[in-house]
Tab-separated table of C-alpha atoms and ligand atoms in Angstrom:
chain	number	residue	atom	x	y	z
A	1	MET	CA	-228.314	169.157	56.724
A	2	LYS	CA	-224.699	170.262	56.663
A	3	ILE	CA	-223.863	173.840	57.535
A	4	LEU	CA	-220.528	175.578	57.103
A	5	ALA	CA	-220.203	178.609	59.386
A	6	ILE	CA	-217.774	181.517	59.318
A	7	GLU	CA	-217.250	183.864	62.287
A	8	THR	CA	-214.879	186.843	62.167
A	9	SER	CA	-216.588	189.484	64.316
A	10	CYS	CA	-213.632	190.180	66.604
A	11	ASP	CA	-210.163	188.693	67.057
A	12	ASP	CA	-210.918	185.006	66.594
A	13	THR	CA	-211.056	183.563	63.106
A	14	ALA	CA	-213.483	180.667	63.378
A	15	ILE	CA	-214.887	178.044	61.034
A	16	SER	CA	-217.170	175.170	61.944
A	17	ILE	CA	-219.075	172.543	60.029
A	18	ILE	CA	-222.049	170.890	61.673
A	19	ASP	CA	-224.490	168.191	60.765
A	20	ALA	CA	-227.940	169.192	61.983
A	21	LYS	CA	-231.160	167.230	61.972
A	22	GLY	CA	-234.497	167.012	63.707
A	23	ASP	CA	-237.407	169.196	64.441
A	24	ILE	CA	-236.992	172.805	65.611
A	25	ASN	CA	-238.134	171.690	69.087
A	26	LYS	CA	-235.851	168.666	69.179
A	27	PRO	CA	-232.775	169.418	67.110
A	28	LYS	CA	-229.720	167.179	67.015
A	29	PHE	CA	-226.341	168.589	66.240
A	30	LYS	CA	-223.064	166.933	65.459
A	31	ILE	CA	-219.967	169.073	65.262
A	32	LEU	CA	-217.960	167.763	62.311
A	33	ALA	CA	-215.266	170.430	62.624
A	34	GLN	CA	-214.643	173.377	64.915
A	35	ASN	CA	-211.514	175.401	64.255
A	36	ILE	CA	-210.434	178.672	65.777
A	37	SER	CA	-207.344	180.673	65.108
A	38	SER	CA	-206.732	183.090	67.942
A	39	GLN	CA	-204.970	186.392	67.325
A	40	ILE	CA	-204.155	186.964	71.005
A	41	ASP	CA	-200.394	187.234	70.410
A	42	ILE	CA	-200.892	189.966	67.832
A	43	HIS	CA	-203.278	192.160	69.826
A	44	GLN	CA	-201.669	191.508	73.222
A	45	LYS	CA	-198.986	194.156	72.653
A	46	TRP	CA	-201.706	196.771	72.200
A	47	GLY	CA	-203.722	195.717	75.244
A	48	GLY	CA	-206.841	195.190	73.143
A	49	VAL	CA	-208.068	194.355	69.662
A	50	VAL	CA	-206.853	196.516	66.760
A	51	PRO	CA	-209.480	196.334	63.951
A	52	SER	CA	-207.079	196.736	60.992
A	53	LEU	CA	-204.811	193.984	62.346
A	54	ALA	CA	-207.826	191.751	63.002
A	55	LYS	CA	-208.915	192.197	59.370
A	56	ARG	CA	-205.452	191.329	58.059
A	57	GLU	CA	-205.184	188.220	60.234
A	58	HIS	CA	-208.661	186.961	59.289
A	59	GLY	CA	-207.593	187.295	55.643
A	60	LYS	CA	-204.549	185.139	56.298
A	61	ASN	CA	-206.278	182.548	58.501
A	62	LEU	CA	-209.585	181.865	56.789
A	63	ILE	CA	-208.622	179.672	53.837
A	64	PRO	CA	-206.237	177.399	55.808
A	65	LEU	CA	-208.960	176.998	58.481
A	66	LEU	CA	-211.568	176.278	55.826
A	67	ILE	CA	-209.438	173.573	54.216
A	68	LYS	CA	-208.671	172.021	57.606
A	69	SER	CA	-212.364	172.056	58.518
A	70	LEU	CA	-213.440	170.483	55.209
A	71	GLN	CA	-210.825	167.772	55.694
A	72	GLU	CA	-211.949	167.019	59.253
A	73	ALA	CA	-215.578	166.901	58.134
A	74	LYS	CA	-214.555	164.554	55.303
A	75	LEU	CA	-215.909	167.008	52.751
A	76	TYR	CA	-212.581	167.797	51.122
A	77	LYS	CA	-212.194	166.297	47.656
A	78	PRO	CA	-209.485	167.563	45.304
A	79	GLN	CA	-210.390	167.916	41.621
A	80	LYS	CA	-208.917	165.122	39.535
A	81	GLY	CA	-205.612	165.850	37.793
A	82	ASN	CA	-205.017	169.514	37.232
A	83	LEU	CA	-208.626	170.290	36.552
A	84	GLU	CA	-209.969	173.484	38.042
A	85	ILE	CA	-213.544	174.614	38.609
A	86	ASN	CA	-214.753	176.903	35.872
A	87	PHE	CA	-216.104	180.197	37.066
A	88	ASP	CA	-216.316	183.850	36.227
A	89	SER	CA	-213.189	185.151	37.923
A	90	LYS	CA	-214.306	188.752	37.330
A	91	LYS	CA	-217.187	188.174	39.700
A	92	ILE	CA	-214.904	186.678	42.388
A	93	ASP	CA	-212.388	189.489	41.804
A	94	LYS	CA	-215.162	191.955	42.521
A	95	ILE	CA	-216.377	190.158	45.652
A	96	LEU	CA	-212.842	189.895	47.029
A	97	GLU	CA	-211.561	193.260	45.802
A	98	ARG	CA	-210.807	194.446	49.335
A	99	GLU	CA	-209.498	191.131	50.595
A	100	GLU	CA	-205.999	190.958	49.140
A	101	ASN	CA	-204.658	188.251	51.474
A	102	LEU	CA	-207.737	186.146	51.128
A	103	LYS	CA	-207.982	186.483	47.328
A	104	GLU	CA	-204.564	184.993	46.719
A	105	ASP	CA	-205.261	181.989	48.966
A	106	PHE	CA	-208.729	181.622	47.467
A	107	TYR	CA	-207.429	181.314	43.920
A	108	GLN	CA	-204.552	179.064	44.962
A	109	THR	CA	-206.692	176.542	46.803
A	110	ILE	CA	-210.420	176.724	46.468
A	111	LYS	CA	-210.784	176.258	42.738
A	112	LYS	CA	-208.807	173.033	42.978
A	113	ILE	CA	-211.354	171.297	45.175
A	114	LYS	CA	-214.726	169.815	44.329
A	115	THR	CA	-217.886	171.525	45.502
A	116	PRO	CA	-218.511	170.061	48.982
A	117	LYS	CA	-221.912	168.689	49.957
A	118	ILE	CA	-223.005	171.585	52.124
A	119	ASP	CA	-226.569	172.918	52.356
A	120	PHE	CA	-225.975	176.368	53.780
A	121	ILE	CA	-223.139	178.776	54.431
A	122	ALA	CA	-223.742	180.685	57.678
A	123	VAL	CA	-221.891	183.900	58.379
A	124	THR	CA	-221.875	186.458	61.189
A	125	GLU	CA	-223.124	189.830	59.906
A	126	GLY	CA	-222.784	191.684	63.236
A	127	PRO	CA	-222.373	193.036	65.800
A	128	GLY	CA	-218.611	193.411	65.893
A	129	LEU	CA	-215.731	195.179	64.216
A	130	GLU	CA	-216.864	196.025	60.693
A	131	PRO	CA	-213.500	195.565	58.930
A	132	ALA	CA	-213.252	192.136	60.590
A	133	LEU	CA	-216.858	191.160	59.813
A	134	TRP	CA	-216.389	192.043	56.126
A	135	VAL	CA	-213.645	189.457	55.625
A	136	GLY	CA	-215.915	186.610	56.725
A	137	ILE	CA	-218.865	187.973	54.765
A	138	ASN	CA	-216.837	188.323	51.575
A	139	LEU	CA	-215.494	184.795	51.883
A	140	ALA	CA	-219.077	183.552	52.361
A	141	ARG	CA	-220.171	185.487	49.259
A	142	ALA	CA	-217.312	184.155	47.129
A	143	LEU	CA	-217.958	180.547	48.225
A	144	SER	CA	-221.691	180.956	47.777
A	145	TYR	CA	-221.150	182.152	44.221
A	146	LEU	CA	-218.585	179.495	43.382
A	147	TRP	CA	-220.429	176.564	44.939
A	148	ASN	CA	-223.960	177.819	44.426
A	149	ILE	CA	-224.865	177.401	48.097
A	150	PRO	CA	-227.231	179.870	49.823
A	151	ILE	CA	-226.039	182.081	52.668
A	152	ILE	CA	-227.776	182.541	56.020
A	153	THR	CA	-226.678	185.631	57.944
A	154	VAL	CA	-226.454	185.353	61.718
A	155	ASN	CA	-226.408	187.776	64.636
A	156	HIS	CA	-223.383	186.991	66.805
A	157	LEU	CA	-225.410	187.575	70.002
A	158	GLU	CA	-228.034	185.072	68.916
A	159	GLY	CA	-225.101	182.700	68.518
A	160	HIS	CA	-224.124	183.183	72.162
A	161	ILE	CA	-227.756	182.686	73.270
A	162	LEU	CA	-228.128	179.391	71.391
A	163	SER	CA	-224.581	178.099	71.911
A	164	ALA	CA	-225.688	175.840	74.772
A	165	VAL	CA	-228.101	174.086	72.428
A	166	ALA	CA	-225.216	172.749	70.309
A	167	ASN	CA	-224.682	170.241	73.073
A	168	ASN	CA	-227.227	167.472	72.533
A	169	ASP	CA	-228.016	166.777	76.180
A	170	ASN	CA	-228.789	170.382	76.536
A	171	ASN	CA	-231.380	171.229	73.943
A	172	LYS	CA	-234.692	171.186	75.759
A	173	ILE	CA	-235.860	174.747	75.476
A	174	SER	CA	-239.213	175.978	76.704
A	175	PHE	CA	-240.611	179.485	76.484
A	176	PRO	CA	-240.595	182.079	77.861
A	177	LEU	CA	-236.874	181.979	78.507
A	178	ILE	CA	-234.323	184.366	79.899
A	179	ALA	CA	-230.895	184.574	78.311
A	180	LEU	CA	-227.826	186.148	79.846
A	181	ILE	CA	-225.125	187.198	77.390
A	182	ALA	CA	-221.844	187.985	79.146
A	183	SER	CA	-219.016	188.631	76.716
A	184	GLY	CA	-216.239	191.067	75.935
A	185	GLY	CA	-218.540	193.396	74.012
A	186	HIS	CA	-221.941	192.750	75.594
A	187	THR	CA	-223.745	192.225	78.885
A	188	GLU	CA	-227.429	191.762	78.157
A	189	LEU	CA	-230.467	190.134	79.651
A	190	VAL	CA	-232.861	188.970	76.984
A	191	LEU	CA	-236.421	187.690	77.176
A	192	SER	CA	-237.645	185.341	74.482
A	193	ASN	CA	-241.228	184.173	74.087
A	194	ASN	CA	-240.647	182.152	70.966
A	195	TRP	CA	-237.904	180.805	68.729
A	196	LEU	CA	-235.793	183.566	67.222
A	197	LYS	CA	-237.725	186.396	68.869
A	198	TYR	CA	-235.932	188.536	71.417
A	199	LYS	CA	-236.573	191.456	73.687
A	200	ILE	CA	-233.655	193.066	75.476
A	201	ILE	CA	-234.790	193.768	79.044
A	202	GLY	CA	-231.450	194.934	80.442
A	203	ARG	CA	-227.965	195.822	79.328
A	204	THR	CA	-224.796	197.408	80.580
A	205	ARG	CA	-224.809	201.175	80.706
A	206	ASP	CA	-221.031	201.374	80.269
A	207	ASP	CA	-218.447	198.573	80.074
A	208	ALA	CA	-219.326	194.976	79.277
A	209	VAL	CA	-218.414	192.524	82.027
A	210	GLY	CA	-215.700	190.869	79.893
A	211	GLU	CA	-214.294	194.295	79.119
A	212	ALA	CA	-214.100	194.959	82.875
A	213	PHE	CA	-212.216	191.668	83.362
A	214	ASP	CA	-209.798	192.755	80.614
A	215	LYS	CA	-209.282	196.225	82.109
A	216	VAL	CA	-208.881	194.998	85.689
A	217	ALA	CA	-206.360	192.426	84.463
A	218	ARG	CA	-204.374	195.250	82.928
A	219	ILE	CA	-204.469	197.216	86.184
A	220	LEU	CA	-203.121	194.121	87.957
A	221	GLY	CA	-200.365	193.751	85.353
A	222	LEU	CA	-201.871	190.690	83.675
A	223	PRO	CA	-201.958	190.082	79.893
A	224	TYR	CA	-204.932	190.283	77.506
A	225	PRO	CA	-207.503	188.707	77.483
A	226	GLY	CA	-207.980	189.275	81.175
A	227	GLY	CA	-210.830	186.873	81.996
A	228	PRO	CA	-208.854	183.644	82.246
A	229	GLU	CA	-205.929	185.484	83.915
A	230	ILE	CA	-208.111	186.970	86.656
A	231	SER	CA	-209.661	183.611	87.416
A	232	LYS	CA	-206.226	181.944	87.510
A	233	LEU	CA	-204.929	184.610	89.900
A	234	ALA	CA	-208.051	184.290	92.083
A	235	ASP	CA	-207.392	180.527	92.260
A	236	TYR	CA	-203.936	181.280	93.645
A	237	LEU	CA	-205.704	182.250	96.889
A	238	LYS	CA	-206.913	178.674	97.299
A	239	THR	CA	-203.426	177.190	96.983
A	240	SER	CA	-201.444	179.920	98.704
A	241	LYS	CA	-200.178	178.867	102.123
A	242	SER	CA	-199.496	182.385	103.298
A	243	SER	CA	-201.974	183.482	105.947
A	244	ALA	CA	-199.968	186.245	107.582
A	245	ASP	CA	-202.017	188.775	105.683
A	246	ASP	CA	-205.200	190.086	107.246
A	247	LEU	CA	-205.838	192.780	104.662
A	248	GLU	CA	-209.529	192.726	103.838
A	249	ILE	CA	-210.462	193.623	100.256
A	250	LYS	CA	-214.014	194.761	99.600
A	251	LEU	CA	-215.364	196.040	96.293
A	252	PRO	CA	-218.803	197.459	95.372
A	253	ARG	CA	-221.573	195.508	93.554
A	254	PRO	CA	-222.785	198.274	91.219
A	255	MET	CA	-226.528	198.467	90.565
A	256	ILE	CA	-227.184	195.179	92.336
A	257	ASN	CA	-230.300	196.599	94.000
A	258	SER	CA	-231.471	198.854	91.169
A	259	ASN	CA	-235.043	198.448	90.095
A	260	ASP	CA	-234.241	197.371	86.539
A	261	PHE	CA	-232.190	194.763	84.694
A	262	ASP	CA	-229.348	197.055	83.677
A	263	PHE	CA	-225.718	196.633	84.638
A	264	SER	CA	-222.719	198.881	85.181
A	265	PHE	CA	-219.140	197.633	85.409
A	266	SER	CA	-217.117	200.759	84.836
A	267	GLY	CA	-217.336	201.922	88.476
A	268	LEU	CA	-216.193	198.512	89.689
A	269	LYS	CA	-213.140	198.712	87.443
A	270	THR	CA	-212.383	202.250	88.709
A	271	ALA	CA	-212.731	201.053	92.310
A	272	VAL	CA	-210.030	198.464	91.575
A	273	LEU	CA	-207.826	201.134	89.999
A	274	TYR	CA	-208.024	203.428	93.047
A	275	LEU	CA	-207.546	200.544	95.452
A	276	VAL	CA	-204.426	199.330	93.644
A	277	ARG	CA	-203.004	202.869	93.537
A	278	ARG	CA	-203.580	203.341	97.254
A	279	LEU	CA	-202.088	199.977	98.177
A	280	GLU	CA	-199.101	200.703	95.955
A	281	THR	CA	-198.331	203.981	97.722
A	282	GLU	CA	-198.718	202.164	101.037
A	283	GLY	CA	-196.283	199.511	99.781
A	284	LYS	CA	-198.825	196.758	100.374
A	285	ILE	CA	-199.061	195.271	96.880
A	286	ASN	CA	-197.817	191.723	96.430
A	287	LYS	CA	-199.026	188.611	94.645
A	288	LEU	CA	-201.284	187.529	97.489
A	289	VAL	CA	-202.953	190.949	97.713
A	290	LYS	CA	-203.401	191.005	93.929
A	291	ALA	CA	-204.977	187.560	94.144
A	292	LYS	CA	-207.376	188.845	96.793
A	293	ILE	CA	-208.327	191.753	94.558
A	294	ALA	CA	-208.806	189.440	91.555
A	295	ASN	CA	-210.974	187.136	93.660
A	296	GLU	CA	-213.103	189.955	95.062
A	297	PHE	CA	-213.527	191.552	91.614
A	298	GLN	CA	-214.557	188.188	90.159
A	299	GLN	CA	-217.045	187.621	92.997
A	300	ALA	CA	-218.475	191.148	92.704
A	301	SER	CA	-219.082	190.565	88.973
A	302	ILE	CA	-220.632	187.156	89.638
A	303	ASP	CA	-222.885	188.551	92.384
A	304	VAL	CA	-224.279	191.249	90.096
A	305	LEU	CA	-224.735	188.925	87.106
A	306	ILE	CA	-226.478	186.234	89.147
A	307	SER	CA	-228.640	188.610	91.123
A	308	LYS	CA	-230.003	190.430	88.064
A	309	THR	CA	-230.424	187.278	86.012
A	310	PHE	CA	-232.466	185.482	88.651
A	311	LYS	CA	-234.496	188.606	89.299
A	312	ALA	CA	-235.481	188.399	85.621
A	313	VAL	CA	-236.235	184.663	85.889
A	314	SER	CA	-238.477	185.438	88.843
A	315	LYS	CA	-240.276	188.372	87.249
A	316	TYR	CA	-241.006	186.633	83.922
A	317	LYS	CA	-241.634	183.222	85.543
A	318	THR	CA	-239.399	181.444	83.069
A	319	LYS	CA	-238.600	177.745	83.208
A	320	THR	CA	-235.524	177.984	81.031
A	321	LEU	CA	-232.408	180.059	81.600
A	322	VAL	CA	-229.677	180.067	78.966
A	323	VAL	CA	-226.309	181.731	79.352
A	324	GLY	CA	-223.560	182.374	76.852
A	325	GLY	CA	-220.528	184.491	75.976
A	326	GLY	CA	-216.835	184.420	76.854
A	327	VAL	CA	-217.312	185.266	80.543
A	328	ILE	CA	-219.457	182.134	80.926
A	329	ALA	CA	-216.189	180.204	80.506
A	330	ASN	CA	-215.439	181.347	84.080
A	331	LEU	CA	-215.545	178.247	86.275
A	332	GLU	CA	-216.592	180.060	89.444
A	333	LEU	CA	-219.482	181.760	87.614
A	334	ARG	CA	-220.589	178.439	86.113
A	335	LYS	CA	-220.503	176.777	89.538
A	336	GLN	CA	-222.455	179.530	91.274
A	337	LEU	CA	-225.046	179.755	88.455
A	338	GLN	CA	-225.629	176.014	88.751
A	339	GLU	CA	-225.931	176.160	92.555
A	340	LYS	CA	-228.429	178.989	92.332
A	341	ALA	CA	-230.492	177.139	89.704
A	342	ASP	CA	-230.411	173.889	91.717
A	343	ASN	CA	-231.751	175.699	94.776
A	344	TRP	CA	-234.331	177.726	92.861
A	345	PRO	CA	-237.815	177.218	94.362
A	346	GLU	CA	-239.378	176.536	90.938
A	347	LYS	CA	-238.226	173.977	88.399
A	348	LEU	CA	-235.622	175.742	86.318
A	349	ASN	CA	-233.687	174.335	83.388
A	350	LEU	CA	-230.307	176.054	83.224
A	351	LEU	CA	-228.460	175.644	79.941
A	352	ILE	CA	-224.740	176.393	80.121
A	353	PRO	CA	-222.646	175.950	76.984
A	354	GLU	CA	-219.537	173.838	77.303
A	355	LYS	CA	-216.453	175.975	77.834
A	356	PHE	CA	-215.305	175.643	74.225
A	357	LEU	CA	-218.696	176.916	73.058
A	358	SER	CA	-218.790	179.870	75.494
A	359	THR	CA	-216.031	181.942	73.930
A	360	ASP	CA	-216.312	182.988	70.295
A	361	ASN	CA	-216.702	180.102	67.858
A	362	ALA	CA	-218.462	179.340	64.593
A	363	THR	CA	-220.419	176.307	65.828
A	364	MET	CA	-222.909	178.616	67.532
A	365	ILE	CA	-223.308	180.525	64.249
A	366	ALA	CA	-224.080	177.262	62.408
A	367	VAL	CA	-226.613	176.282	65.092
A	368	VAL	CA	-228.485	179.594	64.736
A	369	ALA	CA	-228.508	179.174	60.959
A	370	TYR	CA	-230.185	175.778	61.374
A	371	PHE	CA	-233.029	177.387	63.311
A	372	HIS	CA	-233.316	180.135	60.715
A	373	SER	CA	-233.509	177.560	57.935
A	374	PHE	CA	-236.882	176.396	59.354
A	375	LYS	CA	-238.303	179.871	59.233
A	376	LYS	CA	-236.639	180.764	55.946
A	377	LYS	CA	-235.379	183.722	57.922
A	378	ASN	CA	-232.233	185.557	56.900
A	379	ILE	CA	-231.601	183.405	53.828
A	380	LYS	CA	-229.923	185.961	51.663
A	381	THR	CA	-230.052	186.237	47.922
A	382	LYS	CA	-229.161	189.919	47.763
A	383	LYS	CA	-226.514	192.145	49.208
A	384	ILE	CA	-225.078	191.391	52.636
A	385	THR	CA	-223.418	194.107	54.675
A	386	ALA	CA	-221.411	194.076	57.881
A	387	GLN	CA	-223.433	195.634	60.701
A	388	GLY	CA	-221.155	196.656	63.526
A	389	ASN	CA	-224.004	197.679	65.821
A	390	LEU	CA	-226.547	195.020	64.942
A	391	SER	CA	-228.831	194.306	67.898
A	392	LEU	CA	-231.228	191.504	68.756
A	393	LYS	CA	-234.834	191.749	67.618
B	401	KG4	O1	-217.630	185.962	73.712
B	401	KG4	P1	-216.201	186.342	73.604
B	401	KG4	O2	-215.208	185.266	73.239
B	401	KG4	O3	-216.008	187.519	72.593
B	401	KG4	C1	-216.950	188.557	72.484
B	401	KG4	O4	-217.970	188.360	71.792
B	401	KG4	O5	-216.701	189.589	73.147
B	401	KG4	O6	-215.798	186.997	75.016
B	401	KG4	C2	-214.508	187.440	75.266
B	401	KG4	C3	-214.457	187.944	76.686
B	401	KG4	C4	-213.151	188.629	77.050
B	401	KG4	O7	-213.435	189.855	77.662
B	401	KG4	C5	-212.514	187.648	78.023
B	401	KG4	O8	-211.694	188.285	78.992
B	401	KG4	C6	-213.718	187.001	78.656
B	401	KG4	O9	-214.623	186.846	77.592
B	401	KG4	N1	-213.387	185.699	79.232
B	401	KG4	C7	-213.511	185.421	80.543
B	401	KG4	C8	-213.025	184.107	80.720
B	401	KG4	N2	-212.642	183.625	79.497
B	401	KG4	C9	-212.870	184.634	78.602
B	401	KG4	N3	-213.955	186.167	81.575
B	401	KG4	C10	-213.938	185.612	82.800
B	401	KG4	N4	-213.475	184.375	83.047
B	401	KG4	C11	-213.011	183.583	82.050
B	401	KG4	N5	-212.566	182.363	82.317
B	402	ZN	ZN1	-218.752	186.804	71.298
């Protein structure tokens, strides 16, 4: 089964095509194409993602990414001569009425290629920025109409949960499982007792952990997105020769001992803000001190994430732990998660997505759609709407 997936929930425009086969308990995935167009340069000036700009950029990026992906997957076949696919352009006009950039590209390119051999079109319906989500959804609708291919709608968070499964060595899932989602918009602990069924057992009460990385980076004068920058700066400590500095940096681990599975990262970010302000007035801020702060902030976040996650593993006696989301790209977090799992007293299968599958991508959306195709879940024939606040069920 070939699945084309479209993901536009935030500031990455992403298209993937996968070949999926096998039973729901033993799936096999082959990534035929994974393309992402990052909008970092555009949003960087504003220190965060601007929804209207994200929408505009998705409109510009989608068709070129689609063509590139079809070519890589060897599914791109131009119509012979000047022939064009016949279709009711009024219908497409209606579907793409709010997608000016996309519509032009769509008419220029798509009707000149043959219908590709694709079984499903998967698209993210939420959560995320609604103007951004709509662009992907409307492209999916237009392609579905033109090519007569059914759409499967996907929850972005379910994508992060199942992203590790896209890697074939990594697809042995047993239930119950605990999933940790750590991204720019979400920090959630999820319990699952069966395929595609979720119960949120804990979540952040304020900022998401990725959001805290982004905000702390800003406080330290680093560009957006902050996650990779913080970890790079923390690494500077390892290489720095300077040892003349005995300044000890200590930050809190919010809610680490609370009797639930919730998180809080806003206080940690504020602690960094006050610390930096104080050190600035004392004239003690330099690159080494900033690196110490970055390192301590990173470790405080890791300590809280790992502590709560393994508390959940222990309470629900799960044999599988899956993690996903942009923050899981953090090498130190990956290392410490693995160490903790290796030393866990019970047998525990930890599934970590490869780095390129941790941050936003469309492969994870295609993978979820494959699972849904077994259950005939979310196969849409009627209206699809962007759902900014969609949660897991
Ligand atoms: O999953 P994602 O790509 O988008 C959302 O769904 O939010 O996550 C993006 C978040 C950003 O906050 C970014 O700073 C963070 O993931 N991130 C990292 C790293 N790479 C990305 N955080 C910590 N360490 C990293 N290496
Ligand atoms: Zn995400």
